[in-house]
Amino acid sequence: MAKKPQPITPSAIPGPQGSPGSSGPAYRPTASRGVMVASYLLMLAALLLVMWEHLLPGLLCVCIGFLATRWFARILTTGLARIPALGKRPERALGWANVLAVILVLLGPIALLTLALSQAREYIVDAPDQYRELLDYTARTVLELRSKLPVEIAAYLPEGAAEIQRVIANYLRAQAGSLAMAGRAWLHGLLFSYVGLIVGALAAVSHAALRRKPLAEQLHQRVQTFGEAFGQIVAAQFWIAAFNTLLTAIFLLFIMPMWGAHLPYTPALITLTFLAGLVPIVGNLVCNSVITLVGLSVSPVTAAACLIFLIVIHKAEYVINAKVVGARTQMSVWELLAVMFVAEAIFGPAGLVAAPLYYAYLKKELQAAALV
């Protein structure tokens, strides 16, 4: 009698645990070349879809939520294990740690946003006075220019504050549609960012299956490699944020007082610079925009100085980002700079943010396949 052929069983390869706190290796079934190619194509399609549908904030927040939840869960598990009632039951301590970590990650941004709005209330109330002050300053500058420029050129300049206000009103009326679309885009981005945070936090505490089908296992490896690349980018961005914070502190605490200008809430602005600087490129623009608005509450000249500082730091960020991220991810400065410029040309500012992450992931996949 012929022997009955034995079924092919998945090869047990030690890998990441199926869920936080679980014991035993994850089993990776042998995948054919077609399955591997399919996983690469699906990952490529997903990453391009993120860029085309403007979902990059959501993707970044998924990664941030995942890493932050895992980090809080590890710290809380260690702390809860010291409680006698939970120390004897590690699985219970882990469960409570996961729940508390998710709550911290999901409620933290809401608490920070509430605090920021409460601190910005006086700026909102004083906005009309600041607008009038800026309008008067602009009118004085325009009148001074009219007196110094030739008559043929001066004829194109407004004659006073009333005409300047009319020009501004006409411009805002013409750009009303664009401003409304920009507002909806910001709201859309914030919504997807918070949804991404929820997805990442829940994924971090979910119980993954120890055995997966070949395609599922290959996709898991693609996502895991992407997560490793994101972790490297975050580590590099930490040092970039620290460098930007140092420059901002020098600017606000030393350079501005030398000119006789003192910005209010300087410690809060420095803290915001570090926290927002953890987001590549965009975070630097956001925090410096806030500094410019606060500078406007002091004087238009102070706001102009802050704006120049914003532009200089934004341009320097190209080289700083490429240097630090390249050192962390084993990428040359020239290749990362080239990727950043090309990505910005194709996808705009979102491409500039995504370029280091996407290129780091691509290079890790190529290194894993022994192609580079």
XYZ file of C-alpha atoms in Angstrom:
372
model
C 0.000 0.000 0.000
C 1.362 3.412 -0.971
C 2.177 5.724 1.864
C -0.230 8.575 2.330
C 1.589 11.861 1.501
C 2.173 14.044 4.512
C 0.691 17.563 4.319
C 3.125 20.464 4.164
C 3.232 22.157 7.546
C 4.320 25.734 8.194
C 7.924 26.078 9.271
C 8.298 27.383 12.789
C 10.482 30.449 12.630
C 10.977 32.508 15.802
C 9.492 35.915 15.333
C 7.499 38.569 17.163
C 4.980 37.406 19.683
C 1.398 37.056 18.587
C 0.175 39.461 21.221
C 1.650 41.500 24.043
C 2.657 39.187 26.845
C 2.032 35.991 24.857
C 4.590 33.178 24.956
C 5.728 31.059 22.061
C 6.971 31.932 18.593
C 4.868 33.106 15.693
C 4.680 30.578 12.850
C 5.530 31.811 9.365
C 4.308 29.578 6.573
C 6.477 29.199 3.517
C 5.358 31.664 0.856
C 5.680 31.271 -2.871
C 7.192 33.958 -5.082
C 3.713 34.919 -6.290
C 2.498 35.517 -2.728
C 5.543 37.665 -1.953
C 5.062 39.721 -5.120
C 1.366 40.155 -4.263
C 2.274 41.424 -0.778
C 4.741 43.946 -2.238
C 2.171 45.177 -4.751
C -0.526 45.517 -2.084
C 1.861 47.476 0.154
C 2.850 49.726 -2.740
C -0.798 50.347 -3.622
C -1.638 51.158 0.002
C 1.222 53.663 0.356
C 0.370 55.385 -2.928
C -3.318 55.489 -1.968
C -2.332 57.256 1.248
C -0.623 59.989 -0.778
C -3.295 60.320 -3.477
C -6.186 60.505 -0.985
C -4.305 62.805 1.432
C -4.366 60.245 4.243
C -0.779 60.766 5.384
C -1.777 62.365 8.738
C -3.905 59.310 9.456
C -1.063 56.919 8.588
C 1.407 58.798 10.773
C -1.054 58.827 13.662
C -1.639 55.081 13.274
C 2.089 54.530 13.753
C 2.314 57.059 16.589
C -0.710 55.577 18.347
C 0.707 52.059 18.020
C 4.174 52.929 19.355
C 2.874 55.215 22.115
C 0.364 52.618 23.337
C 3.023 49.904 23.411
C 5.380 52.232 25.300
C 2.762 53.247 27.887
C 1.666 49.623 28.246
C 5.208 48.491 29.081
C 5.648 51.225 31.687
C 2.222 50.641 33.246
C 2.705 46.872 33.321
C 5.902 47.320 35.308
C 4.173 49.692 37.713
C 1.036 47.592 38.161
C 3.077 44.438 38.740
C 4.306 45.984 41.988
C 0.756 46.094 43.361
C 0.250 42.944 45.479
C -3.235 42.215 44.129
C -2.018 42.370 40.511
C 1.547 41.148 40.949
C 0.356 37.571 41.478
C -1.677 37.665 38.242
C 0.509 39.078 35.439
C -2.206 38.666 32.790
C -4.544 40.863 34.796
C -1.862 43.518 35.239
C -1.218 43.394 31.496
C -4.916 43.794 30.735
C -5.262 46.837 32.964
C -2.037 48.311 31.553
C -3.364 47.952 28.006
C -6.661 49.633 28.905
C -4.951 52.538 30.681
C -2.461 52.957 27.822
C -5.262 53.233 25.269
C -7.086 55.782 27.453
C -3.925 57.888 27.807
C -3.215 57.867 24.083
C -6.795 58.741 23.094
C -7.540 61.355 25.757
C -4.097 63.003 25.775
C -4.544 64.943 22.490
C -8.004 66.142 23.567
C -6.615 67.422 26.865
C -3.737 69.206 25.106
C -6.112 70.778 22.565
C -8.416 72.001 25.355
C -5.453 73.503 27.212
C -4.178 75.214 24.051
C -7.590 76.737 23.281
C -7.947 78.029 26.836
C -4.515 79.670 26.650
C -5.269 81.194 23.212
C -8.535 82.794 24.339
C -7.016 86.208 25.036
C -5.362 86.269 21.586
C -8.730 85.584 19.976
C -10.385 88.339 22.020
C -7.606 90.823 21.195
C -7.572 89.917 17.480
C -9.538 93.037 16.336
C -7.128 95.385 18.143
C -4.132 93.551 16.671
C -5.693 93.794 13.194
C -6.179 97.565 13.548
C -2.618 97.968 14.786
C -1.287 95.982 11.841
C -3.459 97.978 9.421
C -2.192 101.293 10.800
C 1.408 100.102 10.607
C 0.909 98.946 7.007
C -0.723 102.251 6.094
C 2.191 104.234 7.532
C 4.668 102.066 5.641
C 2.756 102.470 2.354
C 2.506 106.243 2.768
C 6.235 106.423 3.442
C 6.904 104.398 0.308
C 4.617 106.663 -1.758
C 6.679 109.660 -0.704
C 9.966 108.037 -1.703
C 9.045 106.183 -4.901
C 8.617 107.771 -8.348
C 5.128 109.056 -9.111
C 4.562 106.426 -11.830
C 5.173 103.571 -9.343
C 3.572 105.262 -6.326
C 0.282 105.555 -8.252
C -0.183 101.777 -7.928
C 0.063 101.843 -4.121
C -2.974 102.372 -1.838
C -3.458 105.891 -0.499
C -4.247 105.058 3.109
C -5.648 102.653 5.676
C -9.180 102.706 4.197
C -7.968 101.714 0.756
C -5.665 99.052 2.202
C -8.616 97.611 4.097
C -10.683 97.613 0.897
C -7.889 95.787 -0.979
C -7.654 93.178 1.770
C -11.429 92.728 1.819
C -11.558 92.288 -1.962
C -8.751 89.738 -1.840
C -10.425 87.742 0.946
C -13.724 87.848 -0.956
C -12.009 86.518 -4.078
C -10.263 83.778 -2.092
C -13.298 82.824 0.012
C -13.712 79.514 -1.807
C -10.046 78.595 -1.381
C -10.125 79.545 2.299
C -13.236 77.418 2.845
C -11.591 74.463 1.099
C -8.448 74.923 3.190
C -10.537 74.929 6.361
C -12.318 71.743 5.318
C -8.964 70.145 4.462
C -7.597 70.967 7.921
C -10.719 69.602 9.604
C -10.563 66.505 7.388
C -6.907 65.994 8.320
C -7.579 66.369 12.051
C -10.454 63.899 11.878
C -8.409 61.290 10.038
C -5.490 61.887 12.402
C -7.607 61.101 15.436
C -9.170 58.083 13.729
C -5.641 56.898 12.914
C -4.687 57.352 16.562
C -7.630 55.167 17.584
C -6.713 52.484 15.042
C -3.066 52.441 16.133
C -3.918 52.285 19.838
C -6.386 49.414 19.380
C -3.992 47.531 17.095
C -1.262 47.760 19.732
C -3.342 45.873 22.326
C -5.080 43.430 19.983
C -4.336 39.705 20.126
C -2.844 38.638 16.799
C -3.124 35.071 15.595
C -0.006 32.930 15.991
C -0.676 31.145 12.696
C -1.367 33.126 9.552
C -2.023 32.247 5.945
C 0.888 32.874 3.547
C -0.386 36.194 2.184
C -1.358 37.426 5.639
C 2.099 36.502 6.942
C 3.840 38.332 4.098
C 1.700 41.429 4.630
C 2.508 41.241 8.337
C 6.215 41.255 7.486
C 5.735 44.263 5.164
C 3.907 46.190 7.892
C 6.487 45.174 10.489
C 9.310 46.451 8.270
C 7.410 49.701 7.740
C 7.017 50.028 11.512
C 10.755 49.535 12.018
C 11.467 52.265 9.474
C 8.996 54.561 11.242
C 10.712 53.875 14.576
C 14.058 54.902 13.096
C 12.548 58.071 11.651
C 10.958 58.941 15.011
C 14.304 58.471 16.795
C 15.974 60.759 14.265
C 13.132 63.284 14.457
C 13.580 63.452 18.232
C 17.068 64.896 17.769
C 15.850 67.231 15.038
C 13.109 68.498 17.386
C 15.698 68.993 20.128
C 17.919 70.989 17.747
C 14.981 73.158 16.595
C 13.963 73.713 20.216
C 17.498 74.844 21.070
C 17.491 77.369 18.205
C 14.026 78.611 19.180
C 15.047 78.988 22.826
C 18.115 81.017 21.829
C 15.938 83.175 19.558
C 13.207 83.816 22.144
C 15.312 84.043 25.321
C 18.387 85.896 24.060
C 18.098 87.401 20.574
C 14.619 88.918 20.914
C 15.300 90.514 24.353
C 18.478 92.073 22.897
C 16.154 93.924 20.491
C 13.874 94.910 23.350
C 11.080 92.501 22.376
C 9.722 90.023 24.919
C 7.180 87.462 23.699
C 4.565 86.269 26.204
C 4.293 82.580 27.123
C 7.892 81.934 26.054
C 8.210 78.645 28.047
C 4.982 77.362 26.477
C 6.219 78.313 22.994
C 9.501 76.470 23.543
C 7.613 73.381 24.742
C 5.312 73.580 21.721
C 8.369 73.781 19.455
C 9.684 70.483 20.785
C 6.343 68.650 20.676
C 5.392 69.910 17.216
C 8.955 69.326 15.999
C 8.426 65.582 16.415
C 6.323 65.810 13.239
C 8.694 66.132 10.249
C 8.727 69.492 8.414
C 5.072 70.372 9.074
C 5.507 70.505 12.845
C 8.286 73.052 12.448
C 6.054 75.214 10.248
C 3.125 75.000 12.678
C 5.076 75.954 15.789
C 6.871 78.818 14.064
C 3.553 80.083 12.673
C 2.229 80.188 16.235
C 5.342 82.095 17.312
C 4.752 84.574 14.482
C 1.153 85.140 15.584
C 2.276 85.669 19.166
C 4.924 88.079 17.887
C 2.174 89.994 16.089
C 0.542 90.617 19.459
C 3.731 92.453 20.496
C 4.399 94.437 17.325
C 4.450 93.985 13.546
C 8.254 94.276 13.569
C 8.485 91.415 16.047
C 6.166 89.347 13.863
C 8.351 90.073 10.829
C 11.449 88.933 12.744
C 9.675 85.705 13.743
C 8.606 85.171 10.135
C 12.197 85.513 8.917
C 13.227 83.026 11.600
C 10.533 80.645 10.303
C 11.823 80.846 6.735
C 15.459 80.315 7.715
C 14.682 77.308 9.913
C 12.395 75.793 7.247
C 15.157 75.937 4.645
C 17.767 74.663 7.088
C 15.448 71.767 7.929
C 16.182 70.216 4.532
C 19.856 69.705 5.353
C 19.316 68.955 9.062
C 16.605 66.405 8.336
C 18.646 64.689 5.635
C 21.794 64.590 7.805
C 20.223 63.235 11.004
C 17.732 60.875 9.365
C 20.421 59.631 6.991
C 22.721 58.785 9.892
C 19.966 56.852 11.655
C 18.792 54.930 8.594
C 22.135 54.369 6.827
C 21.195 56.675 3.960
C 23.445 59.232 2.328
C 22.516 62.894 2.672
C 22.467 63.424 -1.087
C 20.061 60.560 -1.795
C 17.650 61.581 0.962
C 17.745 65.217 -0.171
C 17.049 64.100 -3.746
C 14.116 61.969 -2.616
C 12.710 64.833 -0.521
C 12.877 67.314 -3.418
C 11.299 64.854 -5.888
C 8.550 63.864 -3.439
C 7.723 67.516 -2.739
C 7.541 68.210 -6.476
C 5.108 65.317 -7.001
C 2.968 65.335 -3.850
C 3.599 68.800 -2.378
C 4.317 69.315 1.348
C 2.885 65.879 2.145
C 5.543 64.330 -0.078
C 8.235 66.214 1.826
C 6.968 64.695 5.088
C 6.550 61.185 3.678
C 9.818 61.046 1.728
C 12.165 60.050 4.618
C 9.712 57.418 5.885
C 8.900 55.892 2.499
C 12.517 55.842 1.382
C 13.682 54.308 4.671
C 11.071 51.564 4.254
C 12.073 50.970 0.618
C 15.726 50.662 1.542
C 14.990 48.227 4.385
C 13.008 46.011 2.000
C 15.824 46.107 -0.549
C 18.385 45.263 2.130
C 16.228 42.385 3.395
C 16.129 41.006 -0.162
C 19.931 41.416 -0.440
C 19.526 43.720 -3.445
C 21.479 46.667 -2.009
